[in-house]
């Protein structure tokens, strides 16, 4: 299978501390199952409905990563099974995740998405908004949410020096937040950055989770 070869090739290049999330959005469950049978467990989706449908058709021990913009009214559909939410971009969303996860007695790993790209279309908090959230400490009162780190997407450009500087600024912010607010929380240790075209740079700049779709599954036809 092509997808297995592709995944194996990427994995061989990644340092062992970097988690590879295979982004399977728009791709059939057969492709996911092939990778599952080859031993892979971490998959990413960006739409709630699609993730729920695939979850129902696939083995229970898959680790599902929500990487797309999440509306509060859809949180309830994924909290029973989701492994990590990379795209938390408001305190309101954190509150909703906490409330819904409580019903299942699950603690959900969350990343705060930071807007580092030039494009305005990309979601996420500004550095300042995220710092205000950490400064307030309000998330500490949410026992069903575990903030594990940050996520960011670089500008979609061929200018790799620009991409590198965006990743670098996110890593610097991550280190600063860790030092200032999470010194007693050693599991604030995840930085999700890097996609098919920029994951090598992201890893060089300190990524611990890469989210790779087209390089594994081929181009998407929307
Ligand atoms: C689609 C998507 C990816 C993967 O993109 P590729 O370029 O196909 O690797 C990664 N992160 C997010 C948030 C995405 O929506």
PDB file of C-alpha atoms and ligand atoms in Angstrom:
ATOM      1  CA  UNK A   1       0.000   0.000   0.000  1.00  0.00           C
ATOM      2  CA  UNK A   2       1.219   3.422  -1.032  1.00  0.00           C
ATOM      3  CA  UNK A   3      -0.016   5.116   2.185  1.00  0.00           C
ATOM      4  CA  UNK A   4       2.027   2.765   4.364  1.00  0.00           C
ATOM      5  CA  UNK A   5       5.194   3.400   2.356  1.00  0.00           C
ATOM      6  CA  UNK A   6       4.629   7.144   2.567  1.00  0.00           C
ATOM      7  CA  UNK A   7       4.062   7.075   6.313  1.00  0.00           C
ATOM      8  CA  UNK A   8       7.059   4.826   6.919  1.00  0.00           C
ATOM      9  CA  UNK A   9       9.320   7.145   4.949  1.00  0.00           C
ATOM     10  CA  UNK A  10       8.233  10.189   6.979  1.00  0.00           C
ATOM     11  CA  UNK A  11       8.532   8.336  10.280  1.00  0.00           C
ATOM     12  CA  UNK A  12      12.104   7.320   9.496  1.00  0.00           C
ATOM     13  CA  UNK A  13      13.020  10.993   9.184  1.00  0.00           C
ATOM     14  CA  UNK A  14      11.353  12.116  12.394  1.00  0.00           C
ATOM     15  CA  UNK A  15      13.149  12.194  15.739  1.00  0.00           C
ATOM     16  CA  UNK A  16      11.559   9.642  18.087  1.00  0.00           C
ATOM     17  CA  UNK A  17      10.109  12.339  20.392  1.00  0.00           C
ATOM     18  CA  UNK A  18       7.976  13.818  17.586  1.00  0.00           C
ATOM     19  CA  UNK A  19       4.442  12.454  17.212  1.00  0.00           C
ATOM     20  CA  UNK A  20       3.139  12.008  13.684  1.00  0.00           C
ATOM     21  CA  UNK A  21      -0.576  12.707  13.320  1.00  0.00           C
ATOM     22  CA  UNK A  22      -1.823  11.363   9.982  1.00  0.00           C
ATOM     23  CA  UNK A  23      -4.356  13.921   8.731  1.00  0.00           C
ATOM     24  CA  UNK A  24      -7.034  11.797   7.069  1.00  0.00           C
ATOM     25  CA  UNK A  25      -9.636  14.481   6.297  1.00  0.00           C
ATOM     26  CA  UNK A  26     -11.591  13.779   3.077  1.00  0.00           C
ATOM     27  CA  UNK A  27      -9.888  10.363   2.818  1.00  0.00           C
ATOM     28  CA  UNK A  28     -11.765   7.030   3.036  1.00  0.00           C
ATOM     29  CA  UNK A  29     -11.771   4.764   6.091  1.00  0.00           C
ATOM     30  CA  UNK A  30      -9.988   2.106   4.015  1.00  0.00           C
ATOM     31  CA  UNK A  31      -6.856   4.275   3.918  1.00  0.00           C
ATOM     32  CA  UNK A  32      -7.017   4.783   7.678  1.00  0.00           C
ATOM     33  CA  UNK A  33      -7.552   1.073   8.269  1.00  0.00           C
ATOM     34  CA  UNK A  34      -4.484   0.224   6.177  1.00  0.00           C
ATOM     35  CA  UNK A  35      -2.315   2.450   8.360  1.00  0.00           C
ATOM     36  CA  UNK A  36      -4.005   1.138  11.490  1.00  0.00           C
ATOM     37  CA  UNK A  37      -3.197  -2.438  10.465  1.00  0.00           C
ATOM     38  CA  UNK A  38       0.399  -1.344   9.945  1.00  0.00           C
ATOM     39  CA  UNK A  39       0.449  -0.147  13.566  1.00  0.00           C
ATOM     40  CA  UNK A  40      -0.334   3.554  13.289  1.00  0.00           C
ATOM     41  CA  UNK A  41      -2.800   4.985  15.825  1.00  0.00           C
ATOM     42  CA  UNK A  42      -2.862   8.805  15.624  1.00  0.00           C
ATOM     43  CA  UNK A  43      -5.181  10.389  13.077  1.00  0.00           C
ATOM     44  CA  UNK A  44      -6.320  13.982  12.577  1.00  0.00           C
ATOM     45  CA  UNK A  45      -9.602  15.353  11.253  1.00  0.00           C
ATOM     46  CA  UNK A  46     -10.827  18.927  10.897  1.00  0.00           C
ATOM     47  CA  UNK A  47     -14.603  18.389  10.782  1.00  0.00           C
ATOM     48  CA  UNK A  48     -16.715  17.069  13.646  1.00  0.00           C
ATOM     49  CA  UNK A  49     -19.200  15.139  11.527  1.00  0.00           C
ATOM     50  CA  UNK A  50     -16.489  13.407   9.540  1.00  0.00           C
ATOM     51  CA  UNK A  51     -14.524  12.474  12.660  1.00  0.00           C
ATOM     52  CA  UNK A  52     -17.617  11.028  14.353  1.00  0.00           C
ATOM     53  CA  UNK A  53     -18.537   8.976  11.276  1.00  0.00           C
ATOM     54  CA  UNK A  54     -15.022   7.574  10.922  1.00  0.00           C
ATOM     55  CA  UNK A  55     -14.744   6.889  14.655  1.00  0.00           C
ATOM     56  CA  UNK A  56     -17.877   4.742  14.430  1.00  0.00           C
ATOM     57  CA  UNK A  57     -16.484   2.673  11.576  1.00  0.00           C
ATOM     58  CA  UNK A  58     -12.978   2.127  12.923  1.00  0.00           C
ATOM     59  CA  UNK A  59     -11.309   0.441  15.930  1.00  0.00           C
ATOM     60  CA  UNK A  60     -11.759   2.050  19.349  1.00  0.00           C
ATOM     61  CA  UNK A  61      -8.067   2.417  20.156  1.00  0.00           C
ATOM     62  CA  UNK A  62      -7.448   5.020  17.452  1.00  0.00           C
ATOM     63  CA  UNK A  63      -6.267   8.323  18.926  1.00  0.00           C
ATOM     64  CA  UNK A  64      -8.369  11.004  17.245  1.00  0.00           C
ATOM     65  CA  UNK A  65      -6.944  14.536  17.002  1.00  0.00           C
ATOM     66  CA  UNK A  66      -9.303  17.431  16.271  1.00  0.00           C
ATOM     67  CA  UNK A  67      -7.221  19.923  14.287  1.00  0.00           C
ATOM     68  CA  UNK A  68      -9.898  22.135  12.702  1.00  0.00           C
ATOM     69  CA  UNK A  69     -11.939  25.024  13.999  1.00  0.00           C
ATOM     70  CA  UNK A  70     -14.372  23.727  16.609  1.00  0.00           C
ATOM     71  CA  UNK A  71     -17.735  25.350  17.314  1.00  0.00           C
ATOM     72  CA  UNK A  72     -18.951  25.172  20.903  1.00  0.00           C
ATOM     73  CA  UNK A  73     -22.247  23.579  19.874  1.00  0.00           C
ATOM     74  CA  UNK A  74     -20.385  20.615  18.354  1.00  0.00           C
ATOM     75  CA  UNK A  75     -18.071  19.842  21.259  1.00  0.00           C
ATOM     76  CA  UNK A  76     -20.548  17.338  22.692  1.00  0.00           C
ATOM     77  CA  UNK A  77     -20.232  15.023  19.689  1.00  0.00           C
ATOM     78  CA  UNK A  78     -16.467  14.450  20.053  1.00  0.00           C
ATOM     79  CA  UNK A  79     -15.779  14.571  23.817  1.00  0.00           C
ATOM     80  CA  UNK A  80     -16.784  10.927  24.363  1.00  0.00           C
ATOM     81  CA  UNK A  81     -13.801   9.701  22.338  1.00  0.00           C
ATOM     82  CA  UNK A  82     -11.465  12.475  21.132  1.00  0.00           C
ATOM     83  CA  UNK A  83      -7.848  12.154  22.244  1.00  0.00           C
ATOM     84  CA  UNK A  84      -6.584  15.718  21.765  1.00  0.00           C
ATOM     85  CA  UNK A  85      -8.089  19.002  20.592  1.00  0.00           C
ATOM     86  CA  UNK A  86      -5.403  21.102  18.873  1.00  0.00           C
ATOM     87  CA  UNK A  87      -7.635  24.010  17.931  1.00  0.00           C
ATOM     88  CA  UNK A  88      -8.802  25.625  21.178  1.00  0.00           C
ATOM     89  CA  UNK A  89      -9.044  29.325  20.412  1.00  0.00           C
ATOM     90  CA  UNK A  90     -11.241  30.786  23.171  1.00  0.00           C
ATOM     91  CA  UNK A  91     -11.936  30.490  26.870  1.00  0.00           C
ATOM     92  CA  UNK A  92     -15.574  29.865  26.015  1.00  0.00           C
ATOM     93  CA  UNK A  93     -14.556  26.752  24.091  1.00  0.00           C
ATOM     94  CA  UNK A  94     -12.431  25.526  27.015  1.00  0.00           C
ATOM     95  CA  UNK A  95     -15.422  25.947  29.347  1.00  0.00           C
ATOM     96  CA  UNK A  96     -17.652  23.971  26.998  1.00  0.00           C
ATOM     97  CA  UNK A  97     -15.105  21.152  26.612  1.00  0.00           C
ATOM     98  CA  UNK A  98     -14.804  20.973  30.403  1.00  0.00           C
ATOM     99  CA  UNK A  99     -18.570  20.888  30.898  1.00  0.00           C
ATOM    100  CA  UNK A 100     -19.187  18.195  28.299  1.00  0.00           C
ATOM    101  CA  UNK A 101     -16.179  16.053  29.255  1.00  0.00           C
ATOM    102  CA  UNK A 102     -17.338  16.036  32.892  1.00  0.00           C
ATOM    103  CA  UNK A 103     -20.360  13.991  31.841  1.00  0.00           C
ATOM    104  CA  UNK A 104     -18.054  11.230  30.628  1.00  0.00           C
ATOM    105  CA  UNK A 105     -15.519  11.698  33.433  1.00  0.00           C
ATOM    106  CA  UNK A 106     -12.838  12.223  30.772  1.00  0.00           C
ATOM    107  CA  UNK A 107      -9.950  14.698  30.916  1.00  0.00           C
ATOM    108  CA  UNK A 108      -9.348  16.037  27.423  1.00  0.00           C
ATOM    109  CA  UNK A 109      -5.852  17.063  26.302  1.00  0.00           C
ATOM    110  CA  UNK A 110      -6.055  20.492  24.663  1.00  0.00           C
ATOM    111  CA  UNK A 111      -3.680  22.770  22.792  1.00  0.00           C
ATOM    112  CA  UNK A 112      -4.210  26.501  22.504  1.00  0.00           C
ATOM    113  CA  UNK A 113      -4.119  27.485  18.838  1.00  0.00           C
ATOM    114  CA  UNK A 114      -2.046  30.583  18.187  1.00  0.00           C
ATOM    115  CA  UNK A 115      -2.427  32.702  15.069  1.00  0.00           C
ATOM    116  CA  UNK A 116       1.090  33.037  13.681  1.00  0.00           C
ATOM    117  CA  UNK A 117       0.362  33.227   9.947  1.00  0.00           C
ATOM    118  CA  UNK A 118      -0.021  36.310   7.821  1.00  0.00           C
ATOM    119  CA  UNK A 119      -3.388  35.192   6.407  1.00  0.00           C
ATOM    120  CA  UNK A 120      -6.393  36.486   8.311  1.00  0.00           C
ATOM    121  CA  UNK A 121      -8.421  33.382   7.491  1.00  0.00           C
ATOM    122  CA  UNK A 122      -6.504  31.192   9.898  1.00  0.00           C
ATOM    123  CA  UNK A 123      -8.015  30.788  13.338  1.00  0.00           C
ATOM    124  CA  UNK A 124      -6.309  31.113  16.668  1.00  0.00           C
ATOM    125  CA  UNK A 125      -5.544  33.484  19.513  1.00  0.00           C
ATOM    126  CA  UNK A 126      -2.939  36.217  19.364  1.00  0.00           C
ATOM    127  CA  UNK A 127       0.110  35.832  21.594  1.00  0.00           C
ATOM    128  CA  UNK A 128      -1.400  38.488  23.825  1.00  0.00           C
ATOM    129  CA  UNK A 129      -4.795  36.799  24.150  1.00  0.00           C
ATOM    130  CA  UNK A 130      -3.159  33.495  25.001  1.00  0.00           C
ATOM    131  CA  UNK A 131      -0.908  35.127  27.567  1.00  0.00           C
ATOM    132  CA  UNK A 132      -3.959  36.777  29.165  1.00  0.00           C
ATOM    133  CA  UNK A 133      -5.650  33.391  29.419  1.00  0.00           C
ATOM    134  CA  UNK A 134      -2.596  31.848  31.090  1.00  0.00           C
ATOM    135  CA  UNK A 135      -2.133  34.900  33.331  1.00  0.00           C
ATOM    136  CA  UNK A 136      -5.741  34.697  34.541  1.00  0.00           C
ATOM    137  CA  UNK A 137      -5.243  31.081  35.581  1.00  0.00           C
ATOM    138  CA  UNK A 138      -8.956  30.465  34.980  1.00  0.00           C
ATOM    139  CA  UNK A 139      -8.227  27.195  33.166  1.00  0.00           C
ATOM    140  CA  UNK A 140      -6.982  25.746  36.474  1.00  0.00           C
ATOM    141  CA  UNK A 141     -10.590  25.529  37.614  1.00  0.00           C
ATOM    142  CA  UNK A 142     -11.444  23.202  34.738  1.00  0.00           C
ATOM    143  CA  UNK A 143     -10.671  19.661  35.938  1.00  0.00           C
ATOM    144  CA  UNK A 144     -11.757  17.975  32.696  1.00  0.00           C
ATOM    145  CA  UNK A 145      -9.424  20.001  30.495  1.00  0.00           C
ATOM    146  CA  UNK A 146      -5.659  19.494  30.424  1.00  0.00           C
ATOM    147  CA  UNK A 147      -3.724  22.196  28.559  1.00  0.00           C
ATOM    148  CA  UNK A 148      -0.779  20.342  27.056  1.00  0.00           C
ATOM    149  CA  UNK A 149       0.719  23.129  24.948  1.00  0.00           C
ATOM    150  CA  UNK A 150       0.251  25.162  21.787  1.00  0.00           C
ATOM    151  CA  UNK A 151      -0.566  24.703  18.106  1.00  0.00           C
ATOM    152  CA  UNK A 152       0.120  26.948  15.143  1.00  0.00           C
ATOM    153  CA  UNK A 153       0.022  27.049  11.349  1.00  0.00           C
ATOM    154  CA  UNK A 154       2.574  29.012   9.374  1.00  0.00           C
ATOM    155  CA  UNK A 155       1.710  31.182   6.383  1.00  0.00           C
ATOM    156  CA  UNK A 156       1.084  29.171   3.227  1.00  0.00           C
ATOM    157  CA  UNK A 157       4.065  30.406   1.224  1.00  0.00           C
ATOM    158  CA  UNK A 158       7.168  29.153  -0.574  1.00  0.00           C
ATOM    159  CA  UNK A 159       9.228  31.615   1.457  1.00  0.00           C
ATOM    160  CA  UNK A 160      10.658  29.074   3.859  1.00  0.00           C
ATOM    161  CA  UNK A 161      12.570  31.688   5.819  1.00  0.00           C
ATOM    162  CA  UNK A 162       9.264  33.336   6.639  1.00  0.00           C
ATOM    163  CA  UNK A 163       7.801  29.975   7.681  1.00  0.00           C
ATOM    164  CA  UNK A 164      10.851  29.321   9.828  1.00  0.00           C
ATOM    165  CA  UNK A 165      10.619  32.669  11.584  1.00  0.00           C
ATOM    166  CA  UNK A 166       6.911  32.097  12.350  1.00  0.00           C
ATOM    167  CA  UNK A 167       7.648  28.678  13.844  1.00  0.00           C
ATOM    168  CA  UNK A 168      10.556  30.148  15.765  1.00  0.00           C
ATOM    169  CA  UNK A 169       8.404  32.890  17.266  1.00  0.00           C
ATOM    170  CA  UNK A 170       5.840  30.300  18.363  1.00  0.00           C
ATOM    171  CA  UNK A 171       8.546  28.181  19.990  1.00  0.00           C
ATOM    172  CA  UNK A 172       9.928  31.236  21.796  1.00  0.00           C
ATOM    173  CA  UNK A 173       6.452  32.104  23.057  1.00  0.00           C
ATOM    174  CA  UNK A 174       5.886  28.483  24.123  1.00  0.00           C
ATOM    175  CA  UNK A 175       9.143  28.465  26.124  1.00  0.00           C
ATOM    176  CA  UNK A 176       8.291  31.794  27.739  1.00  0.00           C
ATOM    177  CA  UNK A 177       4.772  30.668  28.729  1.00  0.00           C
ATOM    178  CA  UNK A 178       6.126  27.413  30.091  1.00  0.00           C
ATOM    179  CA  UNK A 179       8.648  29.306  32.209  1.00  0.00           C
ATOM    180  CA  UNK A 180       6.161  31.908  33.451  1.00  0.00           C
ATOM    181  CA  UNK A 181       2.973  29.923  33.986  1.00  0.00           C
ATOM    182  CA  UNK A 182       3.585  26.184  33.738  1.00  0.00           C
ATOM    183  CA  UNK A 183       6.785  25.662  35.667  1.00  0.00           C
ATOM    184  CA  UNK A 184       4.885  23.341  38.043  1.00  0.00           C
ATOM    185  CA  UNK A 185       3.119  21.560  35.194  1.00  0.00           C
ATOM    186  CA  UNK A 186       5.697  19.429  33.370  1.00  0.00           C
ATOM    187  CA  UNK A 187       3.086  18.037  30.986  1.00  0.00           C
ATOM    188  CA  UNK A 188       2.751  21.449  29.314  1.00  0.00           C
ATOM    189  CA  UNK A 189       5.175  19.983  26.814  1.00  0.00           C
ATOM    190  CA  UNK A 190       3.546  19.792  23.369  1.00  0.00           C
ATOM    191  CA  UNK A 191       4.047  22.085  20.399  1.00  0.00           C
ATOM    192  CA  UNK A 192       1.957  21.080  17.380  1.00  0.00           C
ATOM    193  CA  UNK A 193       3.422  22.661  14.261  1.00  0.00           C
ATOM    194  CA  UNK A 194       4.320  21.443  10.793  1.00  0.00           C
ATOM    195  CA  UNK A 195       2.353  20.083   7.818  1.00  0.00           C
ATOM    196  CA  UNK A 196       3.338  18.276   4.624  1.00  0.00           C
ATOM    197  CA  UNK A 197       5.304  21.124   3.054  1.00  0.00           C
ATOM    198  CA  UNK A 198       6.919  22.559   6.178  1.00  0.00           C
ATOM    199  CA  UNK A 199       7.247  19.796   8.766  1.00  0.00           C
ATOM    200  CA  UNK A 200      11.024  19.469   8.445  1.00  0.00           C
ATOM    201  CA  UNK A 201      11.472  23.138   9.319  1.00  0.00           C
ATOM    202  CA  UNK A 202       8.920  22.813  12.134  1.00  0.00           C
ATOM    203  CA  UNK A 203      10.873  19.927  13.661  1.00  0.00           C
ATOM    204  CA  UNK A 204      14.116  21.895  13.404  1.00  0.00           C
ATOM    205  CA  UNK A 205      12.384  24.721  15.242  1.00  0.00           C
ATOM    206  CA  UNK A 206      11.150  22.545  18.092  1.00  0.00           C
ATOM    207  CA  UNK A 207       7.867  20.920  17.064  1.00  0.00           C
ATOM    208  CA  UNK A 208       6.768  17.852  19.062  1.00  0.00           C
ATOM    209  CA  UNK A 209       3.697  17.004  16.929  1.00  0.00           C
ATOM    210  CA  UNK A 210       3.504  17.208  13.141  1.00  0.00           C
ATOM    211  CA  UNK A 211       0.159  17.025  11.306  1.00  0.00           C
ATOM    212  CA  UNK A 212       0.684  15.505   7.880  1.00  0.00           C
ATOM    213  CA  UNK A 213      -2.013  14.793   5.303  1.00  0.00           C
ATOM    214  CA  UNK A 214      -1.242  15.005   1.594  1.00  0.00           C
ATOM    215  CA  UNK A 215       2.288  13.642   1.884  1.00  0.00           C
ATOM    216  CA  UNK A 216       0.779  10.407   3.248  1.00  0.00           C
ATOM    217  CA  UNK A 217      -2.605  10.147   1.522  1.00  0.00           C
ATOM    218  CA  UNK A 218      -1.966  12.105  -1.674  1.00  0.00           C
ATOM    219  CA  UNK A 219      -3.582  15.370  -2.735  1.00  0.00           C
ATOM    220  CA  UNK A 220      -7.138  16.102  -1.580  1.00  0.00           C
ATOM    221  CA  UNK A 221      -9.954  16.739  -4.050  1.00  0.00           C
ATOM    222  CA  UNK A 222     -12.502  18.995  -2.399  1.00  0.00           C
TER     223      UNK A 222
HETATM  224  C1  LIG B   1      -5.284  19.768   6.496  1.00  0.00           C
HETATM  225  C2  LIG B   1      -4.493  20.172   7.681  1.00  0.00           C
HETATM  226  C3  LIG B   1      -3.197  19.673   7.884  1.00  0.00           C
HETATM  227  C4  LIG B   1      -2.477  18.762   6.910  1.00  0.00           C
HETATM  228  O1  LIG B   1      -2.223  19.416   5.720  1.00  0.00           O
HETATM  229  P1  LIG B   1      -1.250  18.768   4.585  1.00  0.00           P
HETATM  230  O2  LIG B   1      -0.717  19.927   3.868  1.00  0.00           O
HETATM  231  O3  LIG B   1      -2.136  17.912   3.744  1.00  0.00           O
HETATM  232  O4  LIG B   1      -0.223  17.997   5.274  1.00  0.00           O
HETATM  233  C5  LIG B   1      -2.534  20.057   9.049  1.00  0.00           C
HETATM  234  N1  LIG B   1      -3.100  20.872   9.944  1.00  0.00           N
HETATM  235  C6  LIG B   1      -4.331  21.367   9.784  1.00  0.00           C
HETATM  236  C7  LIG B   1      -4.892  22.261  10.826  1.00  0.00           C
HETATM  237  C8  LIG B   1      -5.076  21.034   8.649  1.00  0.00           C
HETATM  238  O5  LIG B   1      -6.304  21.534   8.496  1.00  0.00           O
END
